[in-house]
Short mmCIF file of C-alpha atoms in Angstrom, two decimals:
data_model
loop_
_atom_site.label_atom_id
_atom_site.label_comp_id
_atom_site.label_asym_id
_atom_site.label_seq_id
_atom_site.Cartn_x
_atom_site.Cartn_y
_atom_site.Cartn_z
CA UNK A 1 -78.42 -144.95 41.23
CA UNK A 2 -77.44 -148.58 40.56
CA UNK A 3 -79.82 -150.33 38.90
CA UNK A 4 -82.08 -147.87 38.57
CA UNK A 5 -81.78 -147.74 34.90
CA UNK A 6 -84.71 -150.11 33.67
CA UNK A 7 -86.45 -150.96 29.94
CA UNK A 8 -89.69 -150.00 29.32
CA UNK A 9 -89.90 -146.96 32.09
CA UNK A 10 -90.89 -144.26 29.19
CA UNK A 11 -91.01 -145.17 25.49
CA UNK A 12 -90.49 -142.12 23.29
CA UNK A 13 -88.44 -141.84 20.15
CA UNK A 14 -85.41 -139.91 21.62
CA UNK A 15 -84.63 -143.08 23.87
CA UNK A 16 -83.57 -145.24 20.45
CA UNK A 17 -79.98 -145.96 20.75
CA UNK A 18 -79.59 -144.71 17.20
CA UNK A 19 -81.28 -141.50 16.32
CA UNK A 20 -82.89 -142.89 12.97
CA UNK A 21 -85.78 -142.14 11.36
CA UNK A 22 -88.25 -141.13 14.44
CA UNK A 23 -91.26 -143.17 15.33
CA UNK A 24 -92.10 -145.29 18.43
CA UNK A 25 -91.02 -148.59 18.51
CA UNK A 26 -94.63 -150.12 19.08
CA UNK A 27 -94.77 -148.97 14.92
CA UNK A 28 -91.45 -149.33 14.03
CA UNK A 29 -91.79 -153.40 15.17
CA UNK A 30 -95.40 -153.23 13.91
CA UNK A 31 -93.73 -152.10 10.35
CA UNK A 32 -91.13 -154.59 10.48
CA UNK A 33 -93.42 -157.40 11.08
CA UNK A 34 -95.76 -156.26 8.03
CA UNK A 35 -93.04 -155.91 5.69
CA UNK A 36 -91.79 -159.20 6.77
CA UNK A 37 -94.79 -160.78 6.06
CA UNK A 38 -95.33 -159.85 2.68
CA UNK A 39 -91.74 -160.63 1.63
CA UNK A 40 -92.71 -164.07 3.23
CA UNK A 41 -89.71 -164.54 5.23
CA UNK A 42 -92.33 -165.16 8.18
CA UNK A 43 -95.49 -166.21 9.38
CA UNK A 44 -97.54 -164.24 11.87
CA UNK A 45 -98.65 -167.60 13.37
CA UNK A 46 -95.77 -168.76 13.61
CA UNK A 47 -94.17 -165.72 15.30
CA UNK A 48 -97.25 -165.93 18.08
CA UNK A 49 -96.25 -169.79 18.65
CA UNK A 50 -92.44 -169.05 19.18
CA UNK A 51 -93.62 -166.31 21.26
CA UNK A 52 -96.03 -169.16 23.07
CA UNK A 53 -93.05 -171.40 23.60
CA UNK A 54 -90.60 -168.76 25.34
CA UNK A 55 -93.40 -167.26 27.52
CA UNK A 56 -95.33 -170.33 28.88
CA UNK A 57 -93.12 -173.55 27.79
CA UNK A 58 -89.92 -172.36 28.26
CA UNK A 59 -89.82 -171.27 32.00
CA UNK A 60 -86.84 -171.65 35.27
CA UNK A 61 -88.95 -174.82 36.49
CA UNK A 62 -87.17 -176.73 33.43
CA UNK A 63 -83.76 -175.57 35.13
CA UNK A 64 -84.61 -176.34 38.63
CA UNK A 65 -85.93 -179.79 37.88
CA UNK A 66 -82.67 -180.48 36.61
CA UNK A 67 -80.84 -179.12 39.80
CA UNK A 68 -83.08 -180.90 42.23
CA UNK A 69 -82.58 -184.50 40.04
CA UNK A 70 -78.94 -183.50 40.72
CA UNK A 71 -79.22 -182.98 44.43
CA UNK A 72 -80.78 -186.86 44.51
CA UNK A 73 -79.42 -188.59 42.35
CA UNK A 74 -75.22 -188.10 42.43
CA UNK A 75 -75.09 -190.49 39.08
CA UNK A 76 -77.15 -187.85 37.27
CA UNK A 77 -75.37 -185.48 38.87
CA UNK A 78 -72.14 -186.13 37.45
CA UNK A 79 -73.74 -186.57 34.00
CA UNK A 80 -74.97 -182.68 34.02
CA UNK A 81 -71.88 -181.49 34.89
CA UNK A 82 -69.93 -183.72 32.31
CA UNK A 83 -71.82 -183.44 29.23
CA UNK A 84 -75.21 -180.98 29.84
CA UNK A 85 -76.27 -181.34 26.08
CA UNK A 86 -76.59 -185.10 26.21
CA UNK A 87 -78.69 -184.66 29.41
CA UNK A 88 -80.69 -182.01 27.79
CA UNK A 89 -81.13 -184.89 24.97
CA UNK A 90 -81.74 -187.33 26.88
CA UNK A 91 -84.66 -186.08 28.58
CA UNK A 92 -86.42 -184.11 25.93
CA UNK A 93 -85.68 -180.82 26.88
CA UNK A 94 -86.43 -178.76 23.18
CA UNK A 95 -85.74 -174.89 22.75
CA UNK A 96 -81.39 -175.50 22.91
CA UNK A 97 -81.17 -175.13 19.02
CA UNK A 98 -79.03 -172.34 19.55
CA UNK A 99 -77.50 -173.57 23.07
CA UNK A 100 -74.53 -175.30 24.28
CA UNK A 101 -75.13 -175.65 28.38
CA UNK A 102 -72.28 -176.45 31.00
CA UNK A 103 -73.44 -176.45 34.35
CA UNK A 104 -71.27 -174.83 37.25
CA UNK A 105 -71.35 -176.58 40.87
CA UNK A 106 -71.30 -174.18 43.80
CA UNK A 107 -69.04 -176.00 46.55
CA UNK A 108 -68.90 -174.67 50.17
CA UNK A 109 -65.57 -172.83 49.35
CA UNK A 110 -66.94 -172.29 45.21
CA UNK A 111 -69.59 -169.32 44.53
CA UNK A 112 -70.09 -169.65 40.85
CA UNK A 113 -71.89 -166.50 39.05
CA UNK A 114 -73.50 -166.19 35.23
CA UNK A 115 -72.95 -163.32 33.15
CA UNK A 116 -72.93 -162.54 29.64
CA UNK A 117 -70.47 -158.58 29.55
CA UNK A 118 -71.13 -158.14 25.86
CA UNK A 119 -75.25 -158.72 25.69
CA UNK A 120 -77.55 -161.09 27.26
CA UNK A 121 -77.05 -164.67 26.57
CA UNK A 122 -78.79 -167.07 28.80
CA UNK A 123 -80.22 -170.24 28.84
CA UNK A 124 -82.98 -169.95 27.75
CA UNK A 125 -83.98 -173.83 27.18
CA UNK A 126 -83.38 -173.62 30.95
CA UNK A 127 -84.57 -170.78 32.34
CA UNK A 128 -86.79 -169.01 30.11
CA UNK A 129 -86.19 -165.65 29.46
CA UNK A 130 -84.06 -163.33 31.25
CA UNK A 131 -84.82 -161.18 33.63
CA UNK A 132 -84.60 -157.32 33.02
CA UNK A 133 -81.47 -156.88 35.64
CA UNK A 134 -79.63 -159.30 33.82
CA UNK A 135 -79.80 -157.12 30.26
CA UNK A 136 -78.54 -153.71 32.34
CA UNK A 137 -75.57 -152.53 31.96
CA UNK A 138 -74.75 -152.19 35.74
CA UNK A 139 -75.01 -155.99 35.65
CA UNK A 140 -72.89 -156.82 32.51
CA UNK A 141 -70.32 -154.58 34.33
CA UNK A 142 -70.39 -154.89 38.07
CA UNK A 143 -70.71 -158.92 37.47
CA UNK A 144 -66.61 -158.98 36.48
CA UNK A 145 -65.38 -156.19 38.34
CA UNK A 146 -66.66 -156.59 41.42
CA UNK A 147 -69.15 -159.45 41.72
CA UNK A 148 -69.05 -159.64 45.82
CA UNK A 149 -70.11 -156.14 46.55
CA UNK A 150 -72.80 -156.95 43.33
CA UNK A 151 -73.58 -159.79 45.32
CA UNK A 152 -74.15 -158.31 48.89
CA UNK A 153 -76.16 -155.43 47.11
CA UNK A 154 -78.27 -158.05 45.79
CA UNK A 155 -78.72 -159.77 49.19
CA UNK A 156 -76.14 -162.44 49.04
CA UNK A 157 -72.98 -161.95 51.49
CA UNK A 158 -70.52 -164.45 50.58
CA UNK A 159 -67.99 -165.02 53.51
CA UNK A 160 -64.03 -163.56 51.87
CA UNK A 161 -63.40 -167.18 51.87
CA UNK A 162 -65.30 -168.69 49.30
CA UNK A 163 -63.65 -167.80 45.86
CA UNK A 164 -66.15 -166.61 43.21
CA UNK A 165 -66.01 -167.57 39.31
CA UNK A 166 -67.75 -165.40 37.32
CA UNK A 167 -68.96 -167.48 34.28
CA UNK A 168 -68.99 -164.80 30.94
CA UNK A 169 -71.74 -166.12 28.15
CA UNK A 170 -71.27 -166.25 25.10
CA UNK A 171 -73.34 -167.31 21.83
CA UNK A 172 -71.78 -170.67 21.90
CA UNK A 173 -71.80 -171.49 25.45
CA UNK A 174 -74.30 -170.75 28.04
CA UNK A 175 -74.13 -171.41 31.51
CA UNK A 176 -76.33 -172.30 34.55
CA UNK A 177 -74.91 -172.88 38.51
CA UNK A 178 -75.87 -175.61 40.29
CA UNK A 179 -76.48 -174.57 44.11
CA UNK A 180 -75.72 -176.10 46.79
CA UNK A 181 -78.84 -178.54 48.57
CA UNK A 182 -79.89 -176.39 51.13
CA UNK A 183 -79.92 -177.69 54.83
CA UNK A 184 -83.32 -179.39 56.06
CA UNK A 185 -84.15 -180.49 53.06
CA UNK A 186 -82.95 -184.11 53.20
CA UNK A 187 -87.14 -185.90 53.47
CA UNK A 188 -87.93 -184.00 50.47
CA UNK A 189 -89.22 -185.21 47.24
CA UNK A 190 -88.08 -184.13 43.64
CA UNK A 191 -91.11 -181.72 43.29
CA UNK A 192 -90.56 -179.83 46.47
CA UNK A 193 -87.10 -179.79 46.27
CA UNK A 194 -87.67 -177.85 42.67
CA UNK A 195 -89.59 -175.34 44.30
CA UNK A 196 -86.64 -174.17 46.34
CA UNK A 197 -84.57 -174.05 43.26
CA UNK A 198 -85.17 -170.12 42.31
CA UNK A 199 -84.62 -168.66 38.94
CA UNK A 200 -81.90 -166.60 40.65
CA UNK A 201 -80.09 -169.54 42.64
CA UNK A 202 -78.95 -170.24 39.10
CA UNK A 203 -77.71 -167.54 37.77
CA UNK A 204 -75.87 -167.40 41.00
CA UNK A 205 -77.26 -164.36 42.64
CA UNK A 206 -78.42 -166.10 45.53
CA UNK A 207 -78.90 -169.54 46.99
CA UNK A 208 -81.17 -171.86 47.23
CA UNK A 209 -84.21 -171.25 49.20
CA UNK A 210 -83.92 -172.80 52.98
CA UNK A 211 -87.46 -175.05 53.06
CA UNK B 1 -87.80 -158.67 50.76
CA UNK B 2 -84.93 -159.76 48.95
CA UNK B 3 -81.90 -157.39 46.93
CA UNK B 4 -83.50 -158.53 44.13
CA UNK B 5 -86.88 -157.79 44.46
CA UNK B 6 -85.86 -154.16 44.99
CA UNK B 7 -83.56 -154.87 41.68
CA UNK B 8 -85.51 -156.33 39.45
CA UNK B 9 -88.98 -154.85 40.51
CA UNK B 10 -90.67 -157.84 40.66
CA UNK B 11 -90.80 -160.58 43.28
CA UNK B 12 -87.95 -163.01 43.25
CA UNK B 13 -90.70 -166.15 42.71
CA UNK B 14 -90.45 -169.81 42.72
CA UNK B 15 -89.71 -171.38 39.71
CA UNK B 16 -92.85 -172.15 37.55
CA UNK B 17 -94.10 -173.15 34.52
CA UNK B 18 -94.61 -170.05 32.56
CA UNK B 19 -91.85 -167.75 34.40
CA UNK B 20 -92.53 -164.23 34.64
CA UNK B 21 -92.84 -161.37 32.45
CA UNK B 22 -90.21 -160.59 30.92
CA UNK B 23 -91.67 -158.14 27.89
CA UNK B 24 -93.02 -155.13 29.22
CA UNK B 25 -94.90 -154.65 25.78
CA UNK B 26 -96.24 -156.50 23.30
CA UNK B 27 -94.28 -154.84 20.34
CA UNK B 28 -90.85 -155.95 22.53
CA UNK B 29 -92.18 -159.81 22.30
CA UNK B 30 -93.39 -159.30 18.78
CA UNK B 31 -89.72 -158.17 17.62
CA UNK B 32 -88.28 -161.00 20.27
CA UNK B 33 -90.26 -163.68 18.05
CA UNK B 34 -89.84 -162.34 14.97
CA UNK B 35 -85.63 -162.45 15.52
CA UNK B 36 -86.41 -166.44 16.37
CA UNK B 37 -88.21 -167.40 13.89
CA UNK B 38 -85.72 -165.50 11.64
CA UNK B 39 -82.68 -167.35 13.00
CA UNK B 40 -84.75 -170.81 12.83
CA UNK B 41 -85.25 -170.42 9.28
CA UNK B 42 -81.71 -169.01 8.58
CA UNK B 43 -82.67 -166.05 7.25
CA UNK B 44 -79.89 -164.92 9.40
CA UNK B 45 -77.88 -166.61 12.41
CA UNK B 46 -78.02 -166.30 15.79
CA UNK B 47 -74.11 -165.22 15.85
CA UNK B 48 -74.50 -162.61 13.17
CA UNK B 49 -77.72 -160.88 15.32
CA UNK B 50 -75.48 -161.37 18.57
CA UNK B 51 -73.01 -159.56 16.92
CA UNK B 52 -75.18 -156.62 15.70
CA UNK B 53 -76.55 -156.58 18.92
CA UNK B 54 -73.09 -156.39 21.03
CA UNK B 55 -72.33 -153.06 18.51
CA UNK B 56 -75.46 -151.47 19.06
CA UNK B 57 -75.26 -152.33 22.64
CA UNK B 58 -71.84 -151.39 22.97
CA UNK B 59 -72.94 -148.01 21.08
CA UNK B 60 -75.26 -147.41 23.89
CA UNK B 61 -72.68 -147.88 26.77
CA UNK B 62 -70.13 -145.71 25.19
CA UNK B 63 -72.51 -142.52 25.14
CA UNK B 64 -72.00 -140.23 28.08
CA UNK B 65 -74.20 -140.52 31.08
CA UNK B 66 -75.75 -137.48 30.85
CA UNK B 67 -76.62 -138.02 26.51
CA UNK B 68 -77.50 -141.36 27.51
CA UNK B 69 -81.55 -142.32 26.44
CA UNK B 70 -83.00 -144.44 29.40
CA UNK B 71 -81.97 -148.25 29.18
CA UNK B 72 -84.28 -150.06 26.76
CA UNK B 73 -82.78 -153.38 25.83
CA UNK B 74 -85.21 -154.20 23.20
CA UNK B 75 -85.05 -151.24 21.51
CA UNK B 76 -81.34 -151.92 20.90
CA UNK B 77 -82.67 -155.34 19.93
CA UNK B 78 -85.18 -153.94 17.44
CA UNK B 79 -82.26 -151.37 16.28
CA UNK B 80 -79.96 -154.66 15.69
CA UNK B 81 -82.60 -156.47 13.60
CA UNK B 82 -83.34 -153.53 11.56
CA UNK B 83 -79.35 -153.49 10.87
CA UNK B 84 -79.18 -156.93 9.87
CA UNK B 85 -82.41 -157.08 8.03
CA UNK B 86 -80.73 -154.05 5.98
CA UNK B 87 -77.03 -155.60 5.45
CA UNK B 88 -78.70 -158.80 4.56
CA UNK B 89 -80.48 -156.89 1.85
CA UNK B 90 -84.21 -158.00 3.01
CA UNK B 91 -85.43 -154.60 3.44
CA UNK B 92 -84.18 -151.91 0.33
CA UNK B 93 -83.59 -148.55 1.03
CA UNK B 94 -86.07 -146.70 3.29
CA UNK B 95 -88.82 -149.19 2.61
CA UNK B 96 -89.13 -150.07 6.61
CA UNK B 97 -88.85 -146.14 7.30
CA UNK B 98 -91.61 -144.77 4.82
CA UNK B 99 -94.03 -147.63 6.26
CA UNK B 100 -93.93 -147.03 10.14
CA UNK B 101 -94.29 -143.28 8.83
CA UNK B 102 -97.54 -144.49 7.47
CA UNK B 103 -98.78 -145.61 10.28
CA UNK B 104 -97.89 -143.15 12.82
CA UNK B 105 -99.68 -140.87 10.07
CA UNK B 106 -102.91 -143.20 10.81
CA UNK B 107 -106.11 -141.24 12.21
CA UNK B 108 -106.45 -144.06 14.75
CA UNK B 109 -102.53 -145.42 15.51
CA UNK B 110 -101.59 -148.41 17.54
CA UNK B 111 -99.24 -146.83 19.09
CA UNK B 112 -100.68 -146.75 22.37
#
């Protein structure tokens, strides 16, 4: 079944992807972290703060602030889509060490889609962490090879018309879409426009929500 | 309810501040944060544990269904630190192996 296949159902040592030495993870990472430790390549307080910043700091309402600037503002607009690091810059947006962003406009006839095929790169200054669909396999493939049947299966039914460009991650470039301002929408301010701005709506898997 | 509610197992929720839960246990955010802070003090980078993780990944997709362990994406993370915590030369010989044998030996493990 598609999609069926997700982390964390049953941990037990025959579901490593190597067959090493056998012992739960929960130890194995446990062990690591120790041994790291003493060597002093890191600091457990540290760890727990980077951990802090992705959970809680990091989040999609970074992302969809972004979008729904973009929605009011067509000067700001056109600066995300041209040059997404220097907007990033410009307004203080931290965790992109590691991140170079272009944003992707959907258009009435232009359905853009975020992938990364090889593992799970995402944007994570952006929109936090990814999602566990996102890492599967059925994902990485389906996204290329067939992303409008992916799409209707996820609940978005793109007309035949509208051409779809699927955007492949990589390390060096991430990618986020920019949806289209949803209809009814047009007395709202930046804050409630950001709350229709889902997670998903930029990765591409579905629109924005309808107010 | 949305496709990817029934995908993802989780309600498709507004954005907000702190997300959603994305590590179904605390050992797969412990190994998460310790492959940052890693990378942020160049220990390693981020493109040499991408491309330890791509193998290891790749590894996994290439095993037939039916020998195929259940999908756990962090485990293949964990697996791809381990491997470049070992070509890196941090960890010597079956150091990291003899101590989580330790502690699954312990009376009282963690491990659950």
């Amino acid at each position: 079944m598609l999609f069926a296949l997700r982390e964390g159902d049953a941990v037990n040592e025959h579901s490593r992807p190597n067959q090493g030495a056998a012992s739960s993870p929960e130890v194995r990472t446990e062990a690591l972290e120790d041994l790291l430790i003493e060597k002093g390549l890191i600091d457990k307080a540290r760890v727990d703060a980077l951990i802090e910043r992705f959970e809680h700091d990091l989040g999609p309402l970074v992302g969809a602030k972004l979008i729904a600037r973009s929605w009011i503002d067509p000067e700001f607009k056109t600066r995300l889509l041209a040059d997404a690091d220097q907007v990033l810059q410009d307004e203080g947006i931290g965790g992109a060490e590691i991140e170079h962003v272009e944003v992707k406009a959907n258009q009435p006839s232009i359905h853009n889609l975020v992938v990364c095929t090889l593992c799970s790169c995402y944007p994570w200054a952006l929109l936090g962490l990814p999602p566990s669909w996102y890492k599967s396999s059925e994902y990485r493939a389906r996204a290329v090879r067939e992303p409008r049947s992916l799409l209707r299966q996820m609940g978005l039914d793109l007309s035949e018309e509208v051409e779809i460009r699927v955007w492949d991650s990589s390390s060096e470039t991430r990618f986020l879409v920019l949806p289209e301002r949803p209809a009814g929408s047009d007395n709202m301010d930046l804050e409630a426009l950001a709350s229709l701005v889902t997670r998903d709506a930029m990765i591409g898997v579905a629109k924005a929500t309808n107010p | 309810m949305t496709g990817v509610d029934v995908l993802d197992g989780s309600p498709a929720s507004p954005p907000r501040d702190n997300g959603e839960i994305v590590f179904e246990a605390p050992w797969q955010s412990r190994a998460f944060g310790v492959v940052i802070s890693l990378v942020e003090d160049a220990f390693f980078s981020w493109e040499e544990f991408r491309t330890q993780l791509i193998v290891v990944i790749e590894e996994w997709d290439a095993q037939d269904d039916g020998d195929r362990p259940t999908w756990h994406y962090y485990e293949c993370w964990l697996e791809a630190l381990e491997r470049v915590l070992q070509t890196r030369s941090h960890f010597k010989g079956r150091e990291l192996d003899d101590l989580a044998a330790a502690y699954l030996d312990r009376p009282h493990n963690h491990d659950h």
